[in-house]
Coordinates of C-alpha atoms and ligand atoms in Angstrom, one line a residue:
X1 CA -35.9 -84.0 -6.6
X2 CA -32.7 -81.8 -6.4
X3 CA -29.1 -83.3 -6.6
X4 CA -27.7 -84.3 -3.3
X5 CA -24.5 -85.9 -1.6
X6 CA -25.3 -88.0 1.4
X7 CA -22.7 -88.8 3.9
X8 CA -22.9 -90.5 6.9
X9 CA -20.3 -92.3 8.7
X10 CA -21.4 -92.9 12.1
X11 CA -21.8 -96.5 13.2
X12 CA -25.0 -97.3 15.4
X13 CA -25.4 -100.2 17.9
X14 CA -29.3 -100.3 18.4
X15 CA -31.2 -102.1 21.2
X16 CA -31.3 -103.8 24.5
X17 CA -27.4 -104.4 26.0
X18 CA -25.6 -102.9 23.3
X19 CA -23.6 -100.3 25.9
X20 CA -21.3 -103.0 26.6
X21 CA -19.9 -102.8 23.0
X22 CA -18.3 -99.2 23.5
X23 CA -15.2 -100.4 24.9
X24 CA -14.4 -102.8 22.3
X25 CA -15.2 -100.2 19.3
X26 CA -12.9 -97.5 21.0
X27 CA -10.2 -100.0 21.6
X28 CA -10.2 -101.5 17.9
X29 CA -10.3 -97.9 16.8
X30 CA -7.0 -97.4 18.7
X31 CA -8.1 -95.1 21.5
X32 CA -5.9 -95.5 24.8
X33 CA -7.3 -92.9 26.9
X34 CA -10.8 -90.7 26.3
X35 CA -12.5 -87.9 28.0
X36 CA -15.9 -89.2 29.2
X37 CA -18.4 -86.1 29.0
X38 CA -21.4 -86.6 31.1
X39 CA -24.4 -84.8 32.5
X40 CA -25.3 -84.0 36.1
X41 CA -26.7 -86.8 37.7
X42 CA -29.2 -89.4 35.6
X43 CA -26.1 -91.8 34.4
X44 CA -25.2 -92.2 37.7
X45 CA -28.2 -93.5 38.8
X46 CA -29.5 -95.4 36.2
X47 CA -26.7 -97.5 35.5
X48 CA -25.4 -96.2 32.3
X49 CA -22.3 -94.8 34.0
X50 CA -21.6 -98.6 35.6
X51 CA -22.1 -99.9 31.9
X52 CA -20.1 -97.5 30.4
X53 CA -17.0 -97.7 32.7
X54 CA -17.0 -101.6 33.0
X55 CA -16.8 -101.9 29.3
X56 CA -13.9 -99.1 29.2
X57 CA -12.1 -101.2 31.8
X58 CA -12.7 -104.5 30.5
X59 CA -11.1 -103.4 26.9
X60 CA -8.3 -101.5 28.7
X61 CA -9.8 -97.9 27.4
X62 CA -8.2 -95.3 30.3
X63 CA -10.8 -92.6 30.7
X64 CA -11.0 -89.2 32.8
X65 CA -14.4 -88.4 33.7
X66 CA -16.0 -84.7 33.0
X67 CA -19.2 -84.3 34.2
X68 CA -21.9 -81.5 34.9
X69 CA -23.1 -80.5 31.4
X70 CA -26.3 -78.8 31.7
X71 CA -29.2 -78.6 29.3
X72 CA -28.7 -75.5 26.9
X73 CA -24.7 -76.5 27.3
X74 CA -22.5 -73.5 27.8
X75 CA -19.3 -72.5 26.0
X76 CA -17.6 -71.9 29.7
X77 CA -18.1 -75.4 30.4
X78 CA -16.8 -76.6 26.8
X79 CA -13.6 -74.6 27.3
X80 CA -13.1 -76.1 30.7
X81 CA -13.3 -79.5 28.9
X82 CA -10.8 -78.6 26.3
X83 CA -8.4 -77.7 28.9
X84 CA -9.0 -80.6 30.7
X85 CA -8.6 -83.0 27.6
X86 CA -5.3 -81.0 26.9
X87 CA -3.9 -81.2 30.3
X88 CA -4.8 -85.3 30.4
X89 CA -3.7 -86.1 26.8
X90 CA -6.7 -87.7 25.6
X91 CA -7.1 -89.2 22.2
X92 CA -10.8 -89.2 21.8
X93 CA -13.9 -87.8 23.6
X94 CA -16.8 -90.0 24.5
X95 CA -20.1 -88.5 24.8
X96 CA -22.8 -90.2 27.5
X97 CA -25.8 -88.3 27.8
X98 CA -28.4 -86.6 25.6
X99 CA -28.2 -83.7 23.0
X100 CA -26.4 -81.3 25.2
X101 CA -23.8 -83.9 26.5
X102 CA -23.1 -84.9 22.8
X103 CA -23.0 -81.2 21.4
X104 CA -20.5 -80.3 24.3
X105 CA -18.2 -83.5 23.4
X106 CA -18.2 -82.3 19.8
X107 CA -17.4 -79.0 20.7
X108 CA -14.7 -80.0 23.0
X109 CA -13.3 -82.5 20.0
X110 CA -13.1 -79.5 17.8
X111 CA -11.3 -77.2 20.4
X112 CA -8.6 -79.3 21.3
X113 CA -7.7 -79.5 17.7
X114 CA -7.7 -76.0 17.3
X115 CA -5.3 -73.3 18.9
X116 CA -7.7 -70.3 19.3
X117 CA -11.1 -69.7 20.9
X118 CA -13.5 -72.5 20.4
X119 CA -16.0 -69.7 19.7
X120 CA -14.2 -68.8 16.7
X121 CA -15.8 -71.9 14.9
X122 CA -19.4 -70.5 15.7
X123 CA -18.8 -67.0 14.5
X124 CA -17.3 -68.1 11.0
X125 CA -13.6 -67.0 12.2
X126 CA -12.3 -70.2 11.9
X127 CA -13.1 -73.5 9.7
X128 CA -13.2 -77.2 11.7
X129 CA -10.2 -78.9 9.7
X130 CA -10.0 -81.6 12.3
X131 CA -11.5 -82.8 15.8
X132 CA -10.4 -85.6 18.4
X133 CA -12.4 -89.2 17.3
X134 CA -15.9 -88.7 19.0
X135 CA -18.0 -91.9 20.4
X136 CA -21.2 -92.0 22.1
X137 CA -23.9 -93.5 24.2
X138 CA -27.1 -91.7 24.0
X139 CA -29.7 -91.6 27.2
X140 CA -32.2 -89.3 25.7
X141 CA -33.4 -89.4 22.0
X142 CA -34.5 -86.0 20.4
X143 CA -31.6 -84.0 18.7
X144 CA -30.1 -86.8 16.5
X145 CA -27.0 -85.5 17.7
X146 CA -25.9 -89.3 17.6
X147 CA -25.8 -89.2 14.0
X148 CA -25.0 -85.8 12.7
X149 CA -22.3 -83.4 12.5
X150 CA -24.1 -80.6 14.7
X151 CA -23.6 -79.0 17.7
X152 CA -25.3 -76.1 19.5
X153 CA -23.5 -74.0 22.4
X154 CA -24.5 -71.1 24.4
X155 CA -22.3 -68.0 25.1
X156 CA -24.3 -66.9 28.2
X157 CA -22.6 -63.3 28.2
X158 CA -23.9 -62.3 24.6
X159 CA -26.9 -64.5 25.0
X160 CA -25.9 -66.2 21.8
X161 CA -27.2 -69.8 21.5
X162 CA -25.6 -70.8 18.0
X163 CA -24.6 -73.8 16.0
X164 CA -21.5 -75.6 14.1
X165 CA -21.8 -78.4 11.4
X166 CA -19.0 -80.1 10.1
X167 CA -17.9 -83.7 8.7
X168 CA -15.6 -84.0 11.5
X169 CA -18.0 -83.8 14.2
X170 CA -20.0 -87.3 13.3
X171 CA -19.6 -89.6 16.1
X172 CA -17.6 -92.4 14.5
X173 CA -19.8 -94.8 16.7
X174 CA -23.0 -94.4 18.8
X175 CA -25.0 -96.5 21.1
X176 CA -28.7 -96.3 21.6
X177 CA -30.1 -98.6 24.1
X178 CA -33.7 -97.3 24.5
X179 CA -34.1 -99.4 28.0
X180 CA -32.3 -96.6 29.9
X181 CA -34.7 -93.7 28.7
X182 CA -37.5 -95.8 30.7
X183 CA -36.8 -93.2 33.6
X184 CA -36.7 -90.1 31.9
X185 CA -39.2 -87.4 33.1
X186 CA -42.7 -87.0 31.4
X187 CA -41.5 -83.6 30.7
X188 CA -37.8 -84.8 28.7
X189 CA -40.1 -87.3 27.0
X190 CA -42.3 -84.7 25.7
X191 CA -39.8 -82.3 25.0
X192 CA -38.0 -84.9 22.9
X193 CA -41.2 -86.0 21.0
X194 CA -41.7 -82.2 20.1
X195 CA -37.9 -81.7 19.0
X196 CA -38.3 -84.8 16.6
X197 CA -41.4 -83.6 15.2
X198 CA -39.8 -80.3 14.6
X199 CA -36.9 -81.6 12.7
X200 CA -39.3 -83.5 10.3
X201 CA -41.3 -79.8 10.1
X202 CA -38.2 -78.3 9.2
X203 CA -37.5 -80.0 6.2
X204 CA -41.2 -81.0 5.3
X205 CA -42.0 -77.5 5.2
X206 CA -39.4 -75.9 3.3
X207 CA -40.9 -75.7 -0.2
X208 CA -39.3 -78.6 -2.0
X209 CA -41.1 -79.7 -4.8
X210 CA -40.8 -83.4 -6.1
X211 CA -39.8 -84.9 -2.8
X212 CA -43.1 -87.6 -2.6
X213 CA -40.8 -90.2 -1.2
X214 CA -39.4 -87.9 1.5
X215 CA -42.6 -86.3 2.4
X216 CA -44.1 -89.9 3.0
X217 CA -41.1 -90.9 4.8
X218 CA -41.6 -87.7 7.1
X219 CA -45.2 -88.6 7.6
X220 CA -44.5 -91.8 8.8
X221 CA -42.0 -90.5 11.3
X222 CA -44.5 -87.9 12.3
X223 CA -47.3 -90.5 12.9
X224 CA -45.0 -92.7 15.0
X225 CA -44.0 -90.1 17.1
X226 CA -47.6 -88.8 17.5
X227 CA -48.5 -92.5 18.4
X228 CA -45.7 -93.3 20.7
X229 CA -45.1 -90.5 22.7
X230 CA -48.8 -91.2 24.4
X231 CA -48.1 -94.7 24.9
X232 CA -45.0 -93.6 27.1
X233 CA -46.9 -90.9 29.0
X234 CA -48.9 -93.9 29.9
X235 CA -46.2 -96.1 30.4
X236 CA -42.7 -94.7 30.5
X237 CA -41.1 -98.2 30.6
X238 CA -42.8 -99.5 27.5
X239 CA -39.7 -100.8 25.2
X240 CA -41.4 -100.9 21.9
X241 CA -42.6 -97.1 22.3
X242 CA -39.2 -96.1 23.7
X243 CA -37.4 -97.7 20.7
X244 CA -39.6 -96.3 18.0
X245 CA -39.3 -92.9 19.6
X246 CA -35.5 -93.4 19.3
X247 CA -35.3 -94.6 15.9
X248 CA -37.5 -91.5 14.7
X249 CA -35.3 -89.1 16.4
X250 CA -32.2 -90.5 14.8
X251 CA -33.6 -90.6 11.2
X252 CA -35.4 -87.1 11.8
X253 CA -31.7 -85.4 11.7
X254 CA -29.3 -87.5 10.2
X255 CA -29.7 -86.3 6.7
X256 CA -31.7 -89.1 5.4
X257 CA -34.7 -87.0 5.7
X258 CA -33.3 -83.9 3.8
X259 CA -32.1 -85.9 0.2
X260 CA -33.3 -83.8 -2.5
X261 CA -34.8 -81.2 -0.9
X262 CA -33.9 -77.3 -0.4
X263 CA -32.1 -77.9 2.8
X264 CA -34.9 -77.1 5.5
X265 CA -36.7 -74.2 6.6
X266 CA -35.1 -73.9 10.5
X267 CA -36.4 -70.5 11.2
X268 CA -38.4 -72.1 13.9
X269 CA -35.3 -73.6 15.3
X270 CA -33.5 -70.3 14.9
X271 CA -36.5 -68.5 17.0
X272 CA -36.3 -71.1 19.8
X273 CA -32.5 -71.2 20.2
X274 CA -33.0 -66.9 20.9
X275 CA -35.8 -68.0 23.7
X276 CA -33.5 -70.6 25.2
X277 CA -30.5 -68.0 25.1
X278 CA -32.6 -65.5 27.1
X279 CA -34.6 -67.8 29.4
X280 CA -32.7 -71.0 29.7
X281 CA -36.0 -73.0 28.6
X282 CA -35.5 -76.5 27.2
X283 CA -35.5 -76.8 23.5
X284 CA -38.4 -78.9 22.6
X285 CA -40.5 -76.7 25.2
X286 CA -39.7 -73.6 22.8
X287 CA -40.3 -75.3 19.8
X288 CA -44.0 -76.5 21.1
X289 CA -44.5 -73.0 21.5
X290 CA -43.0 -71.6 18.1
X291 CA -44.1 -74.1 15.8
X292 CA -47.8 -73.2 15.5
X293 CA -47.1 -69.8 15.6
X294 CA -44.6 -70.0 12.5
X295 CA -47.2 -71.9 10.7
X296 CA -49.8 -69.6 11.4
X297 CA -47.6 -66.9 10.0
X298 CA -46.4 -68.8 7.1
X299 CA -48.9 -71.6 5.6
X300 CA -50.2 -69.4 2.7
X301 CA -46.8 -69.8 1.1
X302 CA -47.4 -73.6 0.7
X303 CA -51.3 -74.2 1.1
X304 CA -50.9 -77.7 -0.8
X305 CA -48.2 -79.1 1.6
X306 CA -50.1 -77.7 4.9
X307 CA -53.2 -79.1 3.6
X308 CA -51.5 -82.6 2.8
X309 CA -50.1 -82.4 6.3
X310 CA -53.8 -81.8 7.9
X311 CA -55.0 -84.8 5.5
X312 CA -52.1 -87.5 6.2
X313 CA -51.6 -87.0 9.5
X314 CA -55.0 -85.6 11.3
X315 CA -57.4 -87.1 8.6
X316 CA -58.8 -83.9 7.5
X317 CA -60.3 -84.5 4.3
X318 CA -63.1 -82.0 4.0
X319 CA -63.0 -78.3 3.1
X320 CA -60.5 -75.9 0.9
X321 CA -56.9 -76.0 0.7
X322 CA -56.7 -73.3 3.2
X323 CA -59.5 -74.4 5.8
X324 CA -57.5 -77.7 5.7
X325 CA -54.2 -76.1 6.3
X326 CA -55.8 -74.3 9.3
X327 CA -57.3 -77.4 10.7
X328 CA -53.9 -79.3 10.7
X329 CA -52.2 -76.3 12.4
X330 CA -55.0 -76.3 15.1
X331 CA -54.9 -80.3 15.3
X332 CA -51.4 -79.8 16.2
X333 CA -51.7 -77.4 18.7
X334 CA -54.3 -79.8 20.4
X335 CA -52.0 -82.5 20.3
X336 CA -49.4 -80.5 21.9
X337 CA -52.0 -79.6 24.5
X338 CA -53.0 -83.2 25.1
X339 CA -49.4 -84.3 26.0
X340 CA -49.0 -81.5 28.3
X341 CA -46.4 -79.1 26.3
X342 CA -46.5 -75.6 26.5
X343 CA -48.7 -73.6 24.4
X344 CA -47.6 -70.0 24.5
X345 CA -44.2 -67.6 25.5
X346 CA -46.3 -66.7 28.3
X347 CA -46.5 -70.3 29.5
X348 CA -42.5 -70.3 29.4
X349 CA -42.6 -67.1 31.6
X350 CA -41.1 -64.9 28.7
X351 CA -41.9 -61.1 29.1
X352 CA -43.3 -59.3 26.3
X353 CA -41.0 -56.4 26.8
X354 CA -38.0 -58.8 25.9
X355 CA -39.7 -60.1 22.7
X356 CA -38.1 -57.4 20.5
X357 CA -34.6 -57.9 21.8
X358 CA -35.1 -61.6 21.3
X359 CA -35.9 -61.1 17.5
X360 CA -32.9 -58.8 17.2
X361 CA -30.8 -61.5 18.8
X362 CA -32.5 -64.3 16.8
X363 CA -31.9 -62.3 13.4
X364 CA -28.4 -61.4 14.0
X365 CA -28.6 -59.2 10.7
X366 CA -29.3 -62.3 8.5
X367 CA -32.7 -63.4 7.0
X368 CA -34.1 -66.5 8.8
X369 CA -36.1 -69.3 6.8
X370 CA -36.8 -70.5 3.6
X371 CA -40.1 -71.2 2.9
X372 CA -40.8 -67.3 3.8
X373 CA -37.9 -65.4 4.2
X374 CA -38.3 -64.0 7.8
X375 CA -36.9 -59.9 8.6
X376 CA -36.6 -59.2 12.1
X377 CA -40.3 -57.5 12.1
X378 CA -41.6 -60.8 10.8
X379 CA -39.9 -62.8 13.8
X380 CA -41.1 -60.0 16.3
X381 CA -44.5 -60.7 14.6
X382 CA -44.3 -64.5 15.1
X383 CA -42.9 -64.0 18.7
X384 CA -46.2 -61.7 19.4
X385 CA -48.5 -64.7 17.9
X386 CA -46.8 -66.9 20.2
X387 CA -47.1 -64.9 23.3
X388 CA -50.8 -64.3 22.9
X389 CA -51.9 -67.7 21.6
Ligands
NZQ1 O1 -28.0 -83.8 33.2 P1 -28.7 -85.2 33.4 O2 -28.9 -85.5 35.2 O3 -27.9 -86.1 32.7 O4 -30.2 -85.0 33.0 C1 -30.6 -84.7 31.3 C2 -31.1 -83.4 31.4 O5 -31.7 -82.8 32.7 C3 -31.7 -85.8 31.3 N1 -31.5 -87.0 30.9 C4 -30.9 -87.6 30.1 N2 -30.7 -88.9 29.7 C5 -31.6 -89.4 30.8 C6 -32.0 -88.0 31.2 N3 -32.9 -88.2 32.7 C7 -33.1 -89.8 33.0 N4 -32.8 -90.6 32.0 C8 -31.7 -90.5 31.2 N5 -31.8 -91.5 30.2 O6 -32.4 -85.2 30.7 C9 -32.4 -83.4 30.7 C10 -32.2 -82.9 29.2 O7 -31.0 -83.4 28.5 P2 -30.5 -82.9 27.2 O8 -29.3 -83.3 26.8 O9 -30.5 -81.1 27.5 O10 -31.5 -82.9 26.1 P3 -31.8 -82.9 24.8 O11 -31.4 -84.4 24.2 O12 -33.0 -82.6 24.2 O13 -30.7 -81.9 24.0 C11 -30.9 -80.5 23.9 C12 -29.9 -79.8 23.6 O14 -29.6 -80.1 21.7 C13 -29.4 -79.0 21.3 C14 -30.6 -78.2 21.7 O15 -30.6 -76.8 21.2 C15 -30.2 -78.2 23.3 O16 -29.2 -77.4 23.7 N6 -29.8 -79.5 20.0 C16 -28.9 -80.3 19.2 C17 -29.3 -80.4 17.8 C18 -28.0 -81.3 17.1 N7 -26.9 -81.4 17.8 O17 -28.2 -81.6 15.8 C19 -30.1 -80.2 17.0 C20 -31.4 -79.8 17.9 O18 -32.5 -79.4 17.0 C21 -31.3 -79.0 19.4 O19 -31.1 -77.5 18.8
ZN2 ZN1 -34.1 -79.3 17.6

């Protein structure tokens, strides 16, 4: 187990009827006027907006609405939010939505406190030294953005979907009421499940040694997601299944799972972000395609862990390490098929001729991954596997 520092300042309210706490929390933390950042439609039809606004009004927190955040959120929209936040003199940002809304809220919060362009943070030309306080009401459990300091934003003209991470970007308070996820589409539920699994895989398969507790913890999350997404596909309003999935999503990317490890692999995420930047596909859909392809390309780097995964998750006990590892990857693909996730880049409408440009875009003169460091040629080979599979 490596040395580690664990930092997570986000206070979580979890469960039924918890949204009502948002106004009091913001008031107690001295917020007078907030920018309420939200998506396009869902919170206005499922009662979330009404619950949030009545709590804010009840606690005398003034707010101005900034709606229209789309999946794969755009830099141009973030810049618009920064302008509005300044013009209205807000002293906090409130995200009400899924990961795209949270990520946009975080980028706006950092942008308001910075004189130059927000994109400077993404290119590394500027460091995030402060941000407006961030609060959140989560409506889609997938990304873990409700309890981490990360944000991913797309600069569409350059096809760059890049991330930032800072201790200033943790929400002060996030509210997770699983009941409001009962009306998520099947597709968003499946994409969310795949994203949670992928966050666990990025850490689980990073080649760390002596992380027994973290491996067991990861396997518990994986089993929980596999079981509960199937329940939700039968009954989207099953509260217990939504609740298990919601907390799994938060735990999968709030650093608890990363303790003592090497920092995660993250090549699958980097490769997926390039697909989303080119084709505007949902993050979870891209991950469902890229995960098995990446696994097939790298599993020989750590046969014991891939064999352990096959045994602990899918009960595969017979065979050599290599045979077990291969069966585990095949079973994972079967599971993706069973829940209706896309299986190949062709399913996502990706053109073969774009693979090279996507590989170049994903790598950007770096090396991706940790278990097996990947150059551009490796990434292209994995895209080809993912296209053909
Ligand atoms: O716009 P509305 O109408 O709200 O619809 C949204 C959107 O179409 C809908 N939705 C949200 N809550 C709902 C709902 N529909 C019905 N009922 C509800 N309660 O869901 C759709 C997808 O929303 P989005 O926020 O895009 O999904 P998600 O939470 O999966 O976020 C994905 C984004 O997060 C980034 C991804 O790359 C992607 O851009 N990520 C952020 C991370 C982080 N900050 O730590 C890490 C992740 O790995 C990921 O990269
Ligand atoms: Zn993800």
